[in-house]
Short mmCIF file of N, CA and C in Angstrom, two decimals:
data_model
loop_
_atom_site.label_atom_id
_atom_site.label_comp_id
_atom_site.label_asym_id
_atom_site.label_seq_id
_atom_site.Cartn_x
_atom_site.Cartn_y
_atom_site.Cartn_z
N THR E 205 -12.49 8.10 -9.89
CA THR E 205 -13.14 7.65 -11.08
C THR E 205 -12.23 7.00 -12.16
N ARG E 206 -10.99 7.37 -11.95
CA ARG E 206 -9.85 6.63 -12.77
C ARG E 206 -9.50 5.21 -12.31
N SER E 207 -9.47 5.07 -10.86
CA SER E 207 -9.24 3.78 -10.25
C SER E 207 -10.09 2.52 -10.90
N ILE E 208 -11.28 2.65 -11.10
CA ILE E 208 -12.02 1.57 -11.52
C ILE E 208 -11.63 0.96 -12.85
N PRO E 209 -11.37 1.68 -13.92
CA PRO E 209 -10.91 1.20 -15.11
C PRO E 209 -9.42 0.53 -15.13
N ASN E 210 -8.70 1.18 -14.25
CA ASN E 210 -7.43 0.42 -14.24
C ASN E 210 -7.44 -0.88 -13.38
N LEU E 211 -8.42 -1.09 -12.67
CA LEU E 211 -8.42 -2.40 -11.98
C LEU E 211 -8.95 -3.60 -12.83
N TYR E 212 -9.57 -3.07 -13.92
CA TYR E 212 -10.15 -3.97 -14.85
C TYR E 212 -9.23 -5.12 -15.50
N PRO E 213 -8.27 -4.85 -15.90
CA PRO E 213 -7.10 -5.94 -16.44
C PRO E 213 -6.88 -7.05 -15.29
N PHE E 214 -6.79 -6.71 -14.11
CA PHE E 214 -6.39 -7.36 -12.93
C PHE E 214 -7.51 -8.49 -12.79
N VAL E 215 -8.65 -7.72 -12.64
CA VAL E 215 -9.88 -8.54 -12.22
C VAL E 215 -10.09 -9.39 -13.46
N GLN E 216 -9.90 -9.11 -14.62
CA GLN E 216 -10.45 -9.80 -15.84
C GLN E 216 -9.35 -11.17 -15.92
N GLY E 217 -8.17 -10.79 -15.64
CA GLY E 217 -7.15 -11.83 -15.51
C GLY E 217 -7.51 -12.89 -14.40
N ALA E 218 -7.79 -12.33 -13.31
CA ALA E 218 -8.24 -13.43 -12.18
C ALA E 218 -9.35 -14.15 -12.30
N ALA E 219 -10.30 -13.66 -13.18
CA ALA E 219 -11.52 -14.38 -13.52
C ALA E 219 -11.33 -15.33 -14.45
N GLU E 220 -10.33 -15.22 -15.30
CA GLU E 220 -9.90 -16.15 -16.38
C GLU E 220 -8.85 -17.17 -15.98
N GLY E 221 -8.52 -17.07 -14.52
CA GLY E 221 -7.50 -17.94 -14.01
C GLY E 221 -6.03 -17.74 -14.21
N HIS E 222 -5.75 -16.52 -14.75
CA HIS E 222 -4.62 -16.12 -14.98
C HIS E 222 -3.97 -15.38 -13.57
N HIS E 223 -2.59 -15.65 -13.29
CA HIS E 223 -1.78 -15.02 -12.30
C HIS E 223 -1.19 -13.76 -12.80
N ALA E 224 -1.59 -12.53 -12.34
CA ALA E 224 -1.20 -11.19 -12.94
C ALA E 224 0.32 -11.05 -12.89
N PHE E 225 1.00 -11.59 -11.70
CA PHE E 225 2.08 -11.00 -11.40
C PHE E 225 3.03 -12.10 -11.09
N GLY E 226 4.21 -12.03 -11.81
CA GLY E 226 5.34 -12.99 -11.76
C GLY E 226 6.30 -12.59 -10.88
N ASN E 227 7.72 -12.90 -11.16
CA ASN E 227 8.74 -12.41 -10.22
C ASN E 227 9.77 -11.58 -10.94
N ASP E 228 9.26 -11.16 -12.18
CA ASP E 228 10.09 -10.15 -12.87
C ASP E 228 9.94 -8.85 -12.45
N LEU E 229 10.87 -7.86 -12.86
CA LEU E 229 10.75 -6.52 -12.62
C LEU E 229 9.44 -5.83 -13.21
N GLN E 230 9.05 -6.13 -14.49
CA GLN E 230 7.76 -5.75 -14.86
C GLN E 230 6.72 -5.95 -14.25
N SER E 231 6.63 -7.22 -13.50
CA SER E 231 5.51 -7.63 -12.91
C SER E 231 5.53 -6.88 -11.56
N GLU E 232 6.65 -6.55 -11.12
CA GLU E 232 6.91 -5.82 -9.69
C GLU E 232 6.27 -4.43 -9.78
N ALA E 233 6.61 -3.67 -10.94
CA ALA E 233 6.02 -2.44 -11.45
C ALA E 233 4.51 -2.64 -11.65
N THR E 234 4.00 -3.51 -12.19
CA THR E 234 2.65 -3.77 -12.41
C THR E 234 1.87 -3.78 -11.18
N PHE E 235 2.41 -4.67 -10.20
CA PHE E 235 1.75 -4.89 -8.86
C PHE E 235 1.81 -3.62 -8.12
N ALA E 236 2.93 -2.81 -8.26
CA ALA E 236 2.86 -1.58 -7.70
C ALA E 236 1.76 -0.62 -7.92
N LYS E 237 1.58 -0.65 -9.18
CA LYS E 237 0.57 0.06 -9.81
C LYS E 237 -0.87 -0.41 -9.28
N PHE E 238 -0.97 -1.70 -9.45
CA PHE E 238 -2.08 -2.31 -8.87
C PHE E 238 -2.58 -1.76 -7.40
N LYS E 239 -1.52 -1.99 -6.64
CA LYS E 239 -1.68 -1.52 -5.11
C LYS E 239 -2.17 0.07 -5.06
N VAL E 240 -1.48 0.91 -5.77
CA VAL E 240 -2.03 2.27 -5.86
C VAL E 240 -3.39 2.43 -6.40
N ALA E 241 -3.77 1.76 -7.39
CA ALA E 241 -5.06 1.89 -7.88
C ALA E 241 -6.15 1.34 -6.72
N CYS E 242 -5.88 0.14 -6.05
CA CYS E 242 -6.78 -0.31 -4.99
C CYS E 242 -6.75 0.70 -4.11
N LYS E 243 -5.80 1.29 -3.60
CA LYS E 243 -5.65 2.27 -2.44
C LYS E 243 -6.54 3.50 -2.87
N SER E 244 -6.15 4.05 -4.15
CA SER E 244 -6.88 5.17 -4.69
C SER E 244 -8.56 4.90 -4.78
N PHE E 245 -8.86 3.76 -5.08
CA PHE E 245 -10.20 3.41 -5.08
C PHE E 245 -10.92 3.47 -3.67
N LEU E 246 -10.29 2.78 -2.76
CA LEU E 246 -10.82 2.89 -1.49
C LEU E 246 -10.85 4.30 -0.87
N HIS E 247 -9.92 5.15 -1.14
CA HIS E 247 -9.96 6.45 -0.73
C HIS E 247 -10.93 7.28 -1.40
N ALA E 248 -11.46 7.10 -2.70
CA ALA E 248 -12.47 7.62 -3.45
C ALA E 248 -13.68 7.23 -2.96
N MET E 249 -13.85 6.02 -2.55
CA MET E 249 -15.08 5.59 -2.32
C MET E 249 -15.65 5.66 -0.98
N GLU E 250 -14.69 5.76 -0.05
CA GLU E 250 -15.23 5.63 1.56
C GLU E 250 -15.36 7.18 1.95
N SER E 251 -16.42 7.19 2.88
CA SER E 251 -16.67 8.40 3.61
C SER E 251 -17.53 8.12 4.79
N PRO E 252 -17.69 9.06 5.64
CA PRO E 252 -18.49 8.77 6.88
C PRO E 252 -20.02 8.51 6.56
N LEU E 253 -20.49 8.89 5.50
CA LEU E 253 -21.85 8.61 5.28
C LEU E 253 -22.05 7.22 4.54
N HIS E 254 -20.95 6.83 3.75
CA HIS E 254 -21.01 5.41 2.95
C HIS E 254 -19.82 4.80 3.50
N PRO E 255 -19.45 4.22 4.46
CA PRO E 255 -18.32 3.43 4.83
C PRO E 255 -18.36 2.02 4.26
N ILE E 256 -17.07 1.46 4.07
CA ILE E 256 -16.86 0.27 3.22
C ILE E 256 -16.43 -0.83 4.12
N VAL E 257 -17.06 -2.08 3.89
CA VAL E 257 -16.82 -3.02 4.84
C VAL E 257 -16.55 -4.21 3.64
N LEU E 258 -15.07 -4.65 3.88
CA LEU E 258 -14.50 -5.81 2.97
C LEU E 258 -14.33 -6.97 3.79
N PHE E 259 -14.78 -8.03 2.98
CA PHE E 259 -14.70 -9.33 3.87
C PHE E 259 -13.92 -10.21 3.12
N PHE E 260 -12.74 -10.83 3.84
CA PHE E 260 -12.00 -11.69 3.15
C PHE E 260 -11.95 -13.17 3.80
N ASP E 261 -12.37 -14.12 3.18
CA ASP E 261 -12.59 -15.34 3.81
C ASP E 261 -11.27 -16.39 3.42
N ASP E 262 -11.04 -17.21 4.07
CA ASP E 262 -10.10 -18.36 3.87
C ASP E 262 -8.60 -17.63 3.92
N VAL E 263 -8.42 -16.63 4.65
CA VAL E 263 -7.00 -15.96 4.82
C VAL E 263 -5.67 -16.90 4.99
N GLN E 264 -6.23 -18.03 5.51
CA GLN E 264 -4.93 -18.95 5.65
C GLN E 264 -4.35 -19.41 4.23
N TRP E 265 -5.10 -19.12 3.17
CA TRP E 265 -4.55 -19.44 2.14
C TRP E 265 -4.03 -18.56 1.01
N MET E 266 -4.04 -17.21 1.65
CA MET E 266 -3.74 -16.10 0.83
C MET E 266 -2.20 -16.15 0.52
N ASP E 267 -1.84 -15.63 -0.84
CA ASP E 267 -0.26 -15.51 -1.06
C ASP E 267 0.32 -14.19 -0.50
N GLU E 268 1.56 -14.26 -0.88
CA GLU E 268 2.45 -13.20 -0.56
C GLU E 268 2.00 -11.73 -1.06
N GLY E 269 1.57 -11.86 -2.24
CA GLY E 269 0.88 -10.42 -2.92
C GLY E 269 -0.13 -9.99 -2.04
N SER E 270 -1.10 -10.94 -1.86
CA SER E 270 -2.35 -10.41 -0.86
C SER E 270 -1.96 -9.94 0.38
N ARG E 271 -1.13 -10.66 0.92
CA ARG E 271 -0.61 -10.04 2.11
C ARG E 271 0.06 -8.71 2.21
N ASN E 272 0.98 -8.51 1.17
CA ASN E 272 1.45 -7.06 0.87
C ASN E 272 0.45 -6.24 0.64
N LEU E 273 -0.58 -6.63 -0.04
CA LEU E 273 -1.73 -5.33 -0.46
C LEU E 273 -2.44 -5.25 0.75
N PHE E 274 -2.94 -6.20 1.75
CA PHE E 274 -3.72 -6.00 2.98
C PHE E 274 -2.74 -5.27 3.88
N ASP E 275 -1.57 -5.57 3.83
CA ASP E 275 -0.60 -4.52 4.66
C ASP E 275 -0.70 -3.34 4.47
N ILE E 276 -0.60 -2.95 3.19
CA ILE E 276 -0.81 -1.51 2.90
C ILE E 276 -2.17 -0.90 3.27
N PHE E 277 -3.06 -1.53 3.21
CA PHE E 277 -4.58 -1.25 3.81
C PHE E 277 -4.39 -0.85 5.34
N LEU E 278 -3.91 -2.00 5.88
CA LEU E 278 -3.89 -2.05 7.44
C LEU E 278 -3.01 -1.10 7.77
N ARG E 279 -1.98 -0.60 7.23
CA ARG E 279 -1.30 0.65 7.77
C ARG E 279 -1.41 2.25 7.24
N ASP E 280 -2.73 2.13 6.38
CA ASP E 280 -3.00 3.48 5.97
C ASP E 280 -4.07 4.18 6.86
N LEU E 281 -3.38 4.92 7.72
CA LEU E 281 -4.26 5.67 8.68
C LEU E 281 -5.21 6.72 7.94
N ASP E 282 -5.31 7.16 6.69
CA ASP E 282 -6.07 7.86 6.23
C ASP E 282 -7.46 7.10 5.96
N LEU E 283 -7.31 5.69 5.77
CA LEU E 283 -8.65 5.03 5.62
C LEU E 283 -9.59 5.15 6.69
N GLN E 284 -10.12 6.02 7.08
CA GLN E 284 -11.11 6.19 8.46
C GLN E 284 -12.26 5.34 8.32
N ASN E 285 -12.90 5.23 7.16
CA ASN E 285 -14.09 4.57 7.14
C ASN E 285 -14.32 3.31 6.24
N VAL E 286 -13.14 2.51 6.51
CA VAL E 286 -13.08 1.25 5.96
C VAL E 286 -12.71 0.17 6.87
N LEU E 287 -13.68 -0.99 6.82
CA LEU E 287 -13.52 -2.02 7.94
C LEU E 287 -13.02 -3.20 7.33
N LEU E 288 -12.06 -3.84 7.46
CA LEU E 288 -11.40 -4.92 6.97
C LEU E 288 -11.68 -6.09 7.65
N VAL E 289 -12.53 -7.07 7.38
CA VAL E 289 -12.77 -8.41 8.15
C VAL E 289 -12.06 -9.64 7.46
N PHE E 290 -11.30 -10.31 8.41
CA PHE E 290 -10.54 -11.43 7.87
C PHE E 290 -11.06 -12.63 8.73
N ALA E 291 -11.18 -13.83 7.99
CA ALA E 291 -11.89 -14.91 8.43
C ALA E 291 -10.96 -16.00 8.07
N PHE E 292 -10.76 -17.04 8.85
CA PHE E 292 -10.01 -18.16 8.55
C PHE E 292 -10.69 -19.49 9.30
N ARG E 293 -10.32 -20.56 8.78
CA ARG E 293 -10.98 -21.75 9.30
C ARG E 293 -10.13 -22.13 10.72
N ASP E 294 -10.91 -22.77 11.55
CA ASP E 294 -10.02 -22.91 12.85
C ASP E 294 -9.18 -24.02 12.79
N GLU E 295 -9.52 -25.04 11.84
CA GLU E 295 -8.67 -26.18 11.65
C GLU E 295 -7.43 -25.90 11.06
N GLU E 296 -7.24 -24.79 10.27
CA GLU E 296 -6.22 -24.31 9.50
C GLU E 296 -5.47 -23.11 10.20
N ALA E 297 -5.88 -23.07 11.52
CA ALA E 297 -5.27 -21.75 12.31
C ALA E 297 -3.93 -21.92 12.26
N SER E 298 -3.19 -22.92 12.19
CA SER E 298 -1.67 -22.98 12.13
C SER E 298 -0.95 -22.20 10.83
N LYS E 299 -1.80 -22.23 9.90
CA LYS E 299 -1.42 -21.47 8.55
C LYS E 299 -1.55 -20.08 8.67
N THR E 300 -2.20 -19.40 9.62
CA THR E 300 -2.53 -17.93 9.76
C THR E 300 -1.42 -17.34 10.52
N LYS E 301 -0.49 -18.16 11.36
CA LYS E 301 0.37 -17.52 12.10
C LYS E 301 1.34 -16.61 11.53
N GLY E 302 1.56 -15.34 11.93
CA GLY E 302 2.41 -14.54 11.13
C GLY E 302 1.95 -13.62 10.15
N LEU E 303 0.62 -13.82 9.79
CA LEU E 303 0.01 -13.27 8.53
C LEU E 303 -0.09 -11.75 8.96
N PHE E 304 -0.37 -11.23 10.12
CA PHE E 304 -0.45 -9.83 10.34
C PHE E 304 0.24 -9.51 11.41
N ASP E 305 1.61 -9.76 11.49
CA ASP E 305 2.59 -9.30 12.43
C ASP E 305 2.89 -7.92 12.22
#
């Protein structure tokens, strides 16, 4: 229950068109907290009776921060009841090379 309020500043900033993370150390620490909050949220919400499906469209345009976040989800063996679905445009397939190596 603590994860959802922790996500609000990031979601609000994205909705207003602000990029929440820069290249300084403070932003790296903030992004690390964001990753922990997202992971905690998924762990708190997923269950065999209530699995989670997350759909991400146009992944050929995702930035490095998004890739890092998805990498954490993909490597977390404790997320048993979460399905991540990634979609990309066929005509942009060359941009997806190396995304999930």
